[in-house]
């Protein structure tokens, strides 16, 4: 067992990003950044320092025999259950910090159940990561990105994406090898050069409401409002005041089964966060107003009229099939391949509409762009290999052992050898020059 001294931390006492804001860093992100700052992969830090202090036999067995138990349960690390609170405890001991619970949803534990709350895989805003990278700021993953109801980045007015633009693979919530801002599969930066998919006005209205309300909840300093009974009391008050104590009418207005609403009012069940947001959206109030009982002065007729307006049929433009087909042909023969997202923006039509009506063209465009990206990725790897080779022999000629750290310093590219293919190339150079004994140094 580790002996923790209050005056000196075992791991760097790095500051979490965005504390007490709606864009606070997640606990997963903090663990990834902590590993990166120590030039370790996440798996090594977890197995060597975290797992022993969790005192869980199944995790220790899994760690010893190369299992994946810790990472398989990572989806709820940012929540408020035992795996989250225990990880907070251990990381606070290792870093001597006292504020890491703020990187989880612990203060919201009485507000929402974990049911259907967290995403199965990681999603991110490529524009945020690009902006942080371009401005030499620390890349991190906000807690809000991990919540299933959140589908957009409000700042950049775009959807969050869940597939790497380079290798088209999804990313687990936490992996053994993760570098902030990079894909753990191909290690390319998680940004996209193609045009951002625009959000139509009706979808934007709902997604914005969800994002801003969740951001306000995460950024709150106090959780005094978040008492389970407050939800049922407010729903009961609204049912009596606006719907004359008529649960069927209230349920019909919300678009949910009356049995579900009755269970909420009687405190037999707690609404999911998505369900609570839907209630607030229909009632034209924010989630904080809902809990503070400061509901706007609205009438049922106002709410019904608002609902009708939001559901007005959108007038759709007729498709000009000939013009669109010509445009798709032009995209296929242009020198620079582009993605279907960019193609849809140029044509002025939703990508799904194009796939539905011109599937073969879209598949060809997508395949051509994917092949182009793969070629670019291979060329990038070859260029990096050349840099490693130059740095390697330069160090050897200077009488310095070409360790991974020295290579990265020589090339001025931190984290360069985190990519497996480049790591293997460096080891091959060591073997070729009789400098490798199985661990890196002869």
Short mmCIF file of C-alpha atoms in Angstrom, two decimals:
data_model
loop_
_atom_site.label_atom_id
_atom_site.label_comp_id
_atom_site.label_asym_id
_atom_site.label_seq_id
_atom_site.Cartn_x
_atom_site.Cartn_y
_atom_site.Cartn_z
CA UNK A 1 0.00 0.00 0.00
CA UNK A 2 1.24 3.50 -0.83
CA UNK A 3 2.16 5.87 1.98
CA UNK A 4 0.60 9.22 1.13
CA UNK A 5 2.28 12.33 2.53
CA UNK A 6 0.18 15.48 2.75
CA UNK A 7 3.12 17.74 1.96
CA UNK A 8 4.27 15.98 -1.18
CA UNK A 9 2.27 14.37 -3.96
CA UNK A 10 3.18 11.15 -5.74
CA UNK A 11 1.69 12.42 -9.01
CA UNK A 12 1.80 15.97 -10.36
CA UNK A 13 -0.75 18.24 -8.73
CA UNK A 14 -2.11 19.48 -12.07
CA UNK A 15 -5.09 21.83 -12.00
CA UNK A 16 -8.40 20.54 -13.39
CA UNK A 17 -9.74 22.74 -16.18
CA UNK A 18 -12.95 24.73 -15.86
CA UNK A 19 -13.74 24.08 -12.18
CA UNK A 20 -17.14 25.59 -11.17
CA UNK A 21 -18.12 26.20 -14.80
CA UNK A 22 -20.47 24.37 -17.13
CA UNK A 23 -17.47 23.22 -19.15
CA UNK A 24 -15.60 21.63 -16.26
CA UNK A 25 -13.20 18.84 -17.16
CA UNK A 26 -14.40 15.26 -16.72
CA UNK A 27 -12.69 12.80 -14.36
CA UNK A 28 -11.85 10.60 -17.37
CA UNK A 29 -10.15 13.55 -19.04
CA UNK A 30 -8.18 14.38 -15.90
CA UNK A 31 -6.90 10.81 -15.70
CA UNK A 32 -5.85 10.95 -19.38
CA UNK A 33 -4.06 14.29 -18.94
CA UNK A 34 -2.40 13.11 -15.73
CA UNK A 35 -1.00 10.08 -17.57
CA UNK A 36 0.17 12.25 -20.45
CA UNK A 37 1.97 14.71 -18.14
CA UNK A 38 3.95 11.78 -16.69
CA UNK A 39 4.71 10.38 -20.17
CA UNK A 40 2.81 7.21 -19.27
CA UNK A 41 -0.03 5.54 -21.05
CA UNK A 42 -3.29 5.39 -19.10
CA UNK A 43 -3.04 1.63 -18.68
CA UNK A 44 0.31 1.81 -16.87
CA UNK A 45 -0.79 4.55 -14.50
CA UNK A 46 -4.04 2.74 -13.68
CA UNK A 47 -2.40 -0.68 -13.17
CA UNK A 48 0.62 0.50 -11.19
CA UNK A 49 -0.84 3.28 -9.02
CA UNK A 50 -4.64 3.38 -9.13
CA UNK A 51 -5.76 -0.27 -8.99
CA UNK A 52 -3.63 -1.19 -5.93
CA UNK A 53 -5.26 1.65 -3.96
CA UNK A 54 -8.82 0.68 -4.96
CA UNK A 55 -8.52 -2.57 -2.98
CA UNK A 56 -10.72 -4.53 -5.38
CA UNK A 57 -9.64 -8.14 -5.83
CA UNK A 58 -11.27 -8.49 -9.24
CA UNK A 59 -9.48 -5.38 -10.53
CA UNK A 60 -6.14 -6.59 -9.20
CA UNK A 61 -6.61 -9.98 -10.86
CA UNK A 62 -7.65 -8.31 -14.09
CA UNK A 63 -4.65 -5.99 -13.97
CA UNK A 64 -2.26 -8.84 -13.23
CA UNK A 65 -3.46 -11.05 -16.09
CA UNK A 66 -3.97 -8.32 -18.69
CA UNK A 67 -7.74 -8.01 -18.30
CA UNK A 68 -9.83 -4.97 -19.09
CA UNK A 69 -12.20 -4.77 -16.11
CA UNK A 70 -11.32 -1.22 -15.06
CA UNK A 71 -11.79 0.15 -18.57
CA UNK A 72 -14.97 -1.79 -19.26
CA UNK A 73 -16.62 0.00 -16.33
CA UNK A 74 -15.30 3.42 -17.33
CA UNK A 75 -18.63 4.64 -18.75
CA UNK A 76 -19.83 5.68 -15.28
CA UNK A 77 -16.52 6.97 -13.92
CA UNK A 78 -17.84 10.50 -14.39
CA UNK A 79 -20.98 9.69 -12.41
CA UNK A 80 -21.51 9.29 -8.67
CA UNK A 81 -21.43 5.56 -7.92
CA UNK A 82 -18.69 3.68 -6.05
CA UNK A 83 -16.31 3.39 -9.01
CA UNK A 84 -16.42 7.18 -9.39
CA UNK A 85 -16.09 8.15 -5.72
CA UNK A 86 -13.30 5.60 -5.17
CA UNK A 87 -11.33 6.87 -8.17
CA UNK A 88 -11.75 10.43 -6.89
CA UNK A 89 -10.41 9.34 -3.49
CA UNK A 90 -7.34 7.63 -4.96
CA UNK A 91 -6.47 10.42 -7.39
CA UNK A 92 -6.87 13.02 -4.65
CA UNK A 93 -4.46 11.03 -2.47
CA UNK A 94 -1.96 10.67 -5.30
CA UNK A 95 -2.11 14.36 -6.27
CA UNK A 96 -2.96 15.89 -2.84
CA UNK A 97 -5.91 17.70 -4.43
CA UNK A 98 -9.28 18.07 -2.70
CA UNK A 99 -11.54 19.18 -5.56
CA UNK A 100 -11.72 16.23 -7.97
CA UNK A 101 -15.31 15.34 -7.04
CA UNK A 102 -16.21 18.45 -9.06
CA UNK A 103 -15.16 16.55 -12.20
CA UNK A 104 -18.07 14.14 -11.73
CA UNK A 105 -21.86 14.40 -11.36
CA UNK A 106 -21.69 13.77 -7.63
CA UNK A 107 -23.58 16.97 -6.74
CA UNK A 108 -26.42 15.89 -9.04
CA UNK A 109 -26.82 12.42 -7.50
CA UNK A 110 -30.21 13.32 -6.00
CA UNK A 111 -31.47 14.84 -9.23
CA UNK A 112 -31.04 12.26 -11.96
CA UNK A 113 -30.61 8.48 -12.10
CA UNK A 114 -27.69 7.05 -14.06
CA UNK A 115 -30.18 5.19 -16.26
CA UNK A 116 -29.65 6.20 -19.89
CA UNK A 117 -27.45 9.11 -18.78
CA UNK A 118 -23.99 8.38 -20.21
CA UNK A 119 -22.92 7.71 -23.79
CA UNK A 120 -21.54 4.31 -24.72
CA UNK A 121 -18.64 5.77 -26.70
CA UNK A 122 -16.74 9.05 -26.63
CA UNK A 123 -17.96 12.05 -28.65
CA UNK A 124 -16.29 15.43 -29.05
CA UNK A 125 -16.31 18.79 -30.80
CA UNK A 126 -13.56 18.82 -33.46
CA UNK A 127 -13.61 22.62 -33.54
CA UNK A 128 -12.89 22.91 -29.80
CA UNK A 129 -9.94 20.52 -30.11
CA UNK A 130 -8.64 22.34 -33.19
CA UNK A 131 -8.91 25.70 -31.44
CA UNK A 132 -7.10 24.49 -28.31
CA UNK A 133 -4.39 22.81 -30.41
CA UNK A 134 -3.86 25.85 -32.67
CA UNK A 135 -3.58 28.16 -29.66
CA UNK A 136 -1.28 25.84 -27.66
CA UNK A 137 -3.87 25.39 -24.93
CA UNK A 138 -4.35 22.22 -22.92
CA UNK A 139 -6.69 19.85 -24.73
CA UNK A 140 -9.28 18.33 -22.43
CA UNK A 141 -12.69 16.65 -22.55
CA UNK A 142 -15.52 18.54 -20.76
CA UNK A 143 -17.88 16.53 -18.58
CA UNK A 144 -20.84 17.73 -20.64
CA UNK A 145 -19.59 15.82 -23.72
CA UNK A 146 -20.14 12.48 -21.97
CA UNK A 147 -23.86 12.97 -21.32
CA UNK A 148 -26.23 11.25 -23.75
CA UNK A 149 -28.71 14.16 -24.14
CA UNK A 150 -25.89 16.50 -25.27
CA UNK A 151 -25.40 16.23 -29.03
CA UNK A 152 -23.96 19.66 -29.95
CA UNK A 153 -21.26 22.20 -29.20
CA UNK A 154 -23.09 25.43 -28.51
CA UNK A 155 -20.00 27.59 -29.06
CA UNK A 156 -19.27 26.28 -32.57
CA UNK A 157 -22.89 25.49 -33.51
CA UNK A 158 -22.08 22.01 -34.69
CA UNK A 159 -22.85 18.40 -33.82
CA UNK A 160 -20.44 16.46 -31.63
CA UNK A 161 -18.87 13.62 -33.63
CA UNK A 162 -18.13 10.09 -32.45
CA UNK A 163 -15.97 8.73 -35.26
CA UNK A 164 -12.39 9.67 -35.99
CA UNK A 165 -12.28 11.65 -39.29
CA UNK A 166 -9.05 9.81 -40.22
CA UNK A 167 -9.76 6.14 -39.46
CA UNK A 168 -13.58 6.27 -39.11
CA UNK A 169 -13.48 4.26 -35.88
CA UNK A 170 -15.40 4.98 -32.70
CA UNK A 171 -13.55 5.52 -29.42
CA UNK A 172 -14.22 3.90 -26.06
CA UNK A 173 -14.83 6.17 -23.09
CA UNK A 174 -11.43 5.22 -21.70
CA UNK A 175 -8.61 3.23 -23.29
CA UNK A 176 -5.19 2.05 -22.13
CA UNK A 177 -3.48 4.32 -24.64
CA UNK A 178 -5.05 7.75 -24.90
CA UNK A 179 -3.42 11.09 -25.66
CA UNK A 180 -5.48 14.26 -25.15
CA UNK A 181 -6.99 15.30 -28.48
CA UNK A 182 -5.81 12.22 -30.41
CA UNK A 183 -7.58 9.12 -31.67
CA UNK A 184 -6.48 6.07 -29.62
CA UNK A 185 -6.83 3.90 -32.74
CA UNK A 186 -4.76 5.79 -35.34
CA UNK A 187 -3.34 8.60 -33.11
CA UNK A 188 -4.34 11.32 -35.54
CA UNK A 189 -5.62 14.60 -34.10
CA UNK A 190 -9.39 14.48 -33.56
CA UNK A 191 -10.16 17.34 -35.93
CA UNK A 192 -11.73 17.47 -39.37
CA UNK A 193 -10.78 19.64 -42.30
CA UNK A 194 -14.12 19.18 -43.99
CA UNK A 195 -17.11 21.48 -43.59
CA UNK A 196 -19.13 21.23 -40.38
CA UNK A 197 -22.58 19.69 -40.73
CA UNK A 198 -25.13 22.42 -40.07
CA UNK A 199 -28.06 21.95 -37.70
CA UNK A 200 -31.54 22.88 -38.89
CA UNK A 201 -33.48 25.43 -36.86
CA UNK A 202 -35.98 23.05 -35.24
CA UNK A 203 -33.27 20.65 -34.07
CA UNK A 204 -31.09 23.55 -32.97
CA UNK A 205 -33.89 24.90 -30.73
CA UNK A 206 -34.13 21.62 -28.79
CA UNK A 207 -30.39 20.87 -28.70
CA UNK A 208 -29.61 24.42 -27.50
CA UNK A 209 -32.19 24.13 -24.73
CA UNK A 210 -30.67 20.83 -23.60
CA UNK A 211 -27.08 22.07 -23.76
CA UNK A 212 -27.62 25.36 -21.92
CA UNK A 213 -29.72 23.76 -19.18
CA UNK A 214 -27.20 20.97 -18.54
CA UNK A 215 -24.36 23.48 -18.64
CA UNK A 216 -26.12 25.55 -15.97
CA UNK A 217 -26.62 22.46 -13.78
CA UNK A 218 -22.98 21.35 -14.03
CA UNK A 219 -21.74 24.88 -13.29
CA UNK A 220 -23.75 25.33 -10.09
CA UNK A 221 -21.78 25.60 -6.85
CA UNK A 222 -24.57 24.29 -4.66
CA UNK A 223 -26.77 21.21 -4.85
CA UNK A 224 -29.33 22.32 -2.25
CA UNK A 225 -32.04 22.56 -4.90
CA UNK A 226 -31.50 18.98 -5.98
CA UNK A 227 -33.80 17.04 -3.70
CA UNK A 228 -35.68 14.08 -5.13
CA UNK A 229 -38.98 15.18 -3.59
CA UNK A 230 -38.80 18.59 -5.32
CA UNK A 231 -39.47 16.95 -8.69
CA UNK A 232 -42.71 15.30 -7.58
CA UNK A 233 -43.84 18.42 -5.69
CA UNK A 234 -43.34 20.64 -8.72
CA UNK A 235 -45.06 18.22 -11.10
CA UNK A 236 -47.97 17.89 -8.69
CA UNK A 237 -48.22 21.68 -8.39
CA UNK A 238 -48.20 22.11 -12.19
CA UNK A 239 -50.78 19.34 -12.60
CA UNK A 240 -53.14 21.03 -10.16
CA UNK A 241 -52.53 24.64 -11.22
CA UNK A 242 -52.42 24.30 -15.02
CA UNK A 243 -54.25 21.04 -15.69
CA UNK A 244 -56.93 21.09 -12.95
CA UNK A 245 -55.52 17.94 -11.33
CA UNK A 246 -56.05 15.94 -14.53
CA UNK A 247 -53.07 13.60 -14.98
CA UNK A 248 -54.28 12.15 -18.33
CA UNK A 249 -54.45 15.66 -19.86
CA UNK A 250 -51.06 16.60 -18.40
CA UNK A 251 -49.53 13.36 -19.73
CA UNK A 252 -51.08 13.92 -23.16
CA UNK A 253 -49.60 17.43 -23.24
CA UNK A 254 -46.13 16.08 -22.37
CA UNK A 255 -46.47 13.18 -24.80
CA UNK A 256 -45.73 10.48 -22.23
CA UNK A 257 -47.76 7.57 -20.77
CA UNK A 258 -49.99 8.65 -17.89
CA UNK A 259 -48.63 5.78 -15.77
CA UNK A 260 -45.13 7.25 -16.16
CA UNK A 261 -46.29 10.72 -15.11
CA UNK A 262 -48.27 9.32 -12.18
CA UNK A 263 -45.15 7.47 -10.96
CA UNK A 264 -43.14 10.71 -11.17
CA UNK A 265 -45.76 12.68 -9.23
CA UNK A 266 -45.95 10.01 -6.51
CA UNK A 267 -42.11 9.80 -6.26
CA UNK A 268 -42.19 6.15 -7.25
CA UNK A 269 -39.70 6.88 -10.05
CA UNK A 270 -37.34 9.74 -10.88
CA UNK A 271 -37.39 11.08 -14.45
CA UNK A 272 -34.23 10.58 -16.47
CA UNK A 273 -32.35 13.79 -17.23
CA UNK A 274 -33.68 13.61 -20.79
CA UNK A 275 -37.24 13.23 -19.45
CA UNK A 276 -36.87 16.14 -17.06
CA UNK A 277 -35.51 18.35 -19.83
CA UNK A 278 -38.44 17.39 -22.05
CA UNK A 279 -40.89 18.42 -19.30
CA UNK A 280 -39.16 21.79 -18.87
CA UNK A 281 -39.02 22.34 -22.63
CA UNK A 282 -42.76 21.69 -22.98
CA UNK A 283 -43.49 24.00 -20.01
CA UNK A 284 -41.31 26.73 -21.53
CA UNK A 285 -39.13 27.00 -18.41
CA UNK A 286 -35.50 26.31 -17.54
CA UNK A 287 -34.52 23.45 -15.28
CA UNK A 288 -33.29 25.90 -12.61
CA UNK A 289 -36.63 27.76 -12.68
CA UNK A 290 -38.36 24.41 -12.32
CA UNK A 291 -36.44 23.57 -9.15
CA UNK A 292 -36.52 27.05 -7.67
CA UNK A 293 -40.31 27.16 -8.14
CA UNK A 294 -39.95 30.41 -10.05
CA UNK A 295 -41.98 29.24 -13.01
CA UNK A 296 -42.80 31.93 -15.56
CA UNK A 297 -46.35 33.25 -15.55
CA UNK A 298 -47.73 31.08 -18.32
CA UNK A 299 -51.14 29.63 -19.03
CA UNK A 300 -52.05 26.33 -20.56
CA UNK A 301 -53.29 28.13 -23.68
CA UNK A 302 -49.87 29.79 -24.08
CA UNK A 303 -48.12 26.43 -23.76
CA UNK A 304 -50.44 24.73 -26.23
CA UNK A 305 -49.99 27.54 -28.74
CA UNK A 306 -46.19 27.32 -28.37
CA UNK A 307 -46.33 23.56 -28.95
CA UNK A 308 -48.41 24.01 -32.09
CA UNK A 309 -46.00 26.63 -33.43
CA UNK A 310 -42.97 24.40 -32.85
CA UNK A 311 -44.67 21.58 -34.71
CA UNK A 312 -45.60 23.57 -37.79
CA UNK A 313 -44.81 21.68 -40.93
CA UNK A 314 -41.59 22.68 -42.59
CA UNK A 315 -41.98 23.61 -46.24
CA UNK A 316 -39.56 21.48 -48.20
CA UNK A 317 -37.95 22.42 -51.48
CA UNK A 318 -38.48 20.02 -54.34
CA UNK A 319 -35.38 18.15 -55.44
CA UNK A 320 -33.85 19.13 -58.77
CA UNK A 321 -32.57 15.64 -59.60
CA UNK A 322 -30.72 16.64 -62.78
CA UNK A 323 -28.90 19.54 -61.16
CA UNK A 324 -27.95 17.52 -58.08
CA UNK A 325 -26.70 14.59 -60.19
CA UNK A 326 -24.52 16.97 -62.23
CA UNK A 327 -23.09 18.44 -59.02
CA UNK A 328 -22.32 14.98 -57.64
CA UNK A 329 -20.56 14.07 -60.89
CA UNK A 330 -18.42 17.21 -60.61
CA UNK A 331 -17.44 16.26 -57.06
CA UNK A 332 -16.38 12.80 -58.24
CA UNK A 333 -14.05 14.11 -60.93
CA UNK A 334 -12.55 17.07 -59.06
CA UNK A 335 -8.83 16.82 -58.24
CA UNK A 336 -9.27 17.27 -54.48
CA UNK A 337 -11.54 14.61 -52.93
CA UNK A 338 -14.02 15.99 -50.40
CA UNK A 339 -16.29 14.38 -47.84
CA UNK A 340 -20.03 13.89 -48.10
CA UNK A 341 -20.53 16.52 -45.40
CA UNK A 342 -18.72 19.08 -47.53
CA UNK A 343 -20.55 17.85 -50.65
CA UNK A 344 -23.93 18.28 -48.96
CA UNK A 345 -23.01 21.83 -47.93
CA UNK A 346 -21.94 22.76 -51.48
CA UNK A 347 -25.14 21.37 -52.99
CA UNK A 348 -27.26 22.87 -50.23
CA UNK A 349 -28.99 19.64 -49.24
CA UNK A 350 -28.95 17.46 -46.16
CA UNK A 351 -26.49 14.57 -46.39
CA UNK A 352 -29.23 12.08 -45.50
CA UNK A 353 -31.40 13.34 -48.36
CA UNK A 354 -28.53 12.82 -50.80
CA UNK A 355 -27.83 9.30 -49.53
CA UNK A 356 -31.51 8.45 -49.79
CA UNK A 357 -31.89 9.64 -53.39
CA UNK A 358 -28.37 9.17 -54.82
CA UNK A 359 -26.87 6.27 -52.82
CA UNK A 360 -24.33 5.12 -55.44
CA UNK A 361 -22.90 8.58 -56.02
CA UNK A 362 -22.65 9.19 -52.27
CA UNK A 363 -20.92 5.86 -51.64
CA UNK A 364 -18.38 6.59 -54.38
CA UNK A 365 -17.68 10.08 -53.02
CA UNK A 366 -17.33 8.74 -49.48
CA UNK A 367 -15.05 5.88 -50.59
CA UNK A 368 -12.88 8.23 -52.65
CA UNK A 369 -12.50 10.63 -49.71
CA UNK A 370 -11.74 7.78 -47.28
CA UNK A 371 -8.99 6.47 -49.58
CA UNK A 372 -7.58 9.99 -49.84
CA UNK A 373 -7.52 10.38 -46.04
CA UNK A 374 -5.85 6.99 -45.62
CA UNK A 375 -3.19 7.94 -48.16
CA UNK A 376 -2.61 11.25 -46.36
CA UNK A 377 -2.26 9.36 -43.07
CA UNK A 378 0.32 6.98 -44.58
CA UNK A 379 2.30 9.87 -46.03
CA UNK A 380 2.25 11.58 -42.64
CA UNK A 381 3.63 8.43 -40.97
CA UNK A 382 6.41 8.16 -43.55
CA UNK A 383 7.39 11.80 -42.99
CA UNK A 384 7.49 11.25 -39.22
CA UNK A 385 9.61 8.13 -39.69
CA UNK A 386 12.14 10.21 -41.63
CA UNK A 387 12.27 12.73 -38.77
CA UNK A 388 12.77 9.92 -36.23
CA UNK A 389 15.54 8.40 -38.34
CA UNK A 390 17.37 11.74 -38.67
CA UNK A 391 17.05 12.42 -34.93
CA UNK A 392 18.09 8.84 -34.09
CA UNK A 393 21.38 8.89 -36.02
CA UNK A 394 22.10 12.45 -34.96
CA UNK A 395 21.94 11.36 -31.31
CA UNK A 396 24.04 8.24 -31.99
CA UNK A 397 26.70 10.36 -33.70
CA UNK A 398 26.75 12.66 -30.65
CA UNK A 399 27.30 9.67 -28.38
CA UNK A 400 23.84 9.98 -26.80
CA UNK A 401 21.56 6.97 -26.37
CA UNK A 402 18.53 7.55 -28.66
CA UNK A 403 15.82 6.99 -26.03
CA UNK A 404 12.21 7.84 -26.77
CA UNK A 405 12.49 10.96 -24.63
CA UNK A 406 15.64 12.14 -26.44
CA UNK A 407 14.05 11.47 -29.84
CA UNK A 408 11.02 13.56 -28.90
CA UNK A 409 13.21 16.38 -27.59
CA UNK A 410 15.35 16.30 -30.74
CA UNK A 411 12.32 16.50 -33.03
CA UNK A 412 10.55 18.96 -30.71
CA UNK A 413 7.44 16.80 -30.91
CA UNK A 414 6.14 15.75 -27.54
CA UNK A 415 4.24 12.47 -27.59
CA UNK A 416 5.69 11.54 -31.00
CA UNK A 417 6.42 7.94 -30.03
CA UNK A 418 3.03 7.36 -28.44
CA UNK A 419 1.82 6.09 -31.81
CA UNK A 420 2.36 2.35 -31.99
CA UNK A 421 3.64 2.27 -35.57
CA UNK A 422 6.26 4.93 -34.79
CA UNK A 423 7.19 3.22 -31.54
CA UNK A 424 7.80 -0.02 -33.44
CA UNK A 425 9.89 1.85 -36.03
CA UNK A 426 12.06 3.33 -33.26
CA UNK A 427 12.56 -0.14 -31.77
CA UNK A 428 13.51 -1.50 -35.21
CA UNK A 429 16.21 1.19 -35.42
CA UNK A 430 17.50 0.14 -32.00
CA UNK A 431 17.63 -3.51 -33.09
CA UNK A 432 19.38 -2.67 -36.38
CA UNK A 433 22.03 -0.74 -34.47
CA UNK A 434 22.45 -3.38 -31.71
CA UNK A 435 21.05 -1.04 -29.06
CA UNK A 436 18.00 -3.07 -28.08
CA UNK A 437 17.81 -5.78 -25.40
CA UNK A 438 14.06 -6.28 -25.22
CA UNK A 439 13.31 -3.25 -23.04
CA UNK A 440 14.85 -0.46 -25.07
CA UNK A 441 18.46 -0.11 -23.86
CA UNK A 442 21.39 -2.42 -24.37
#
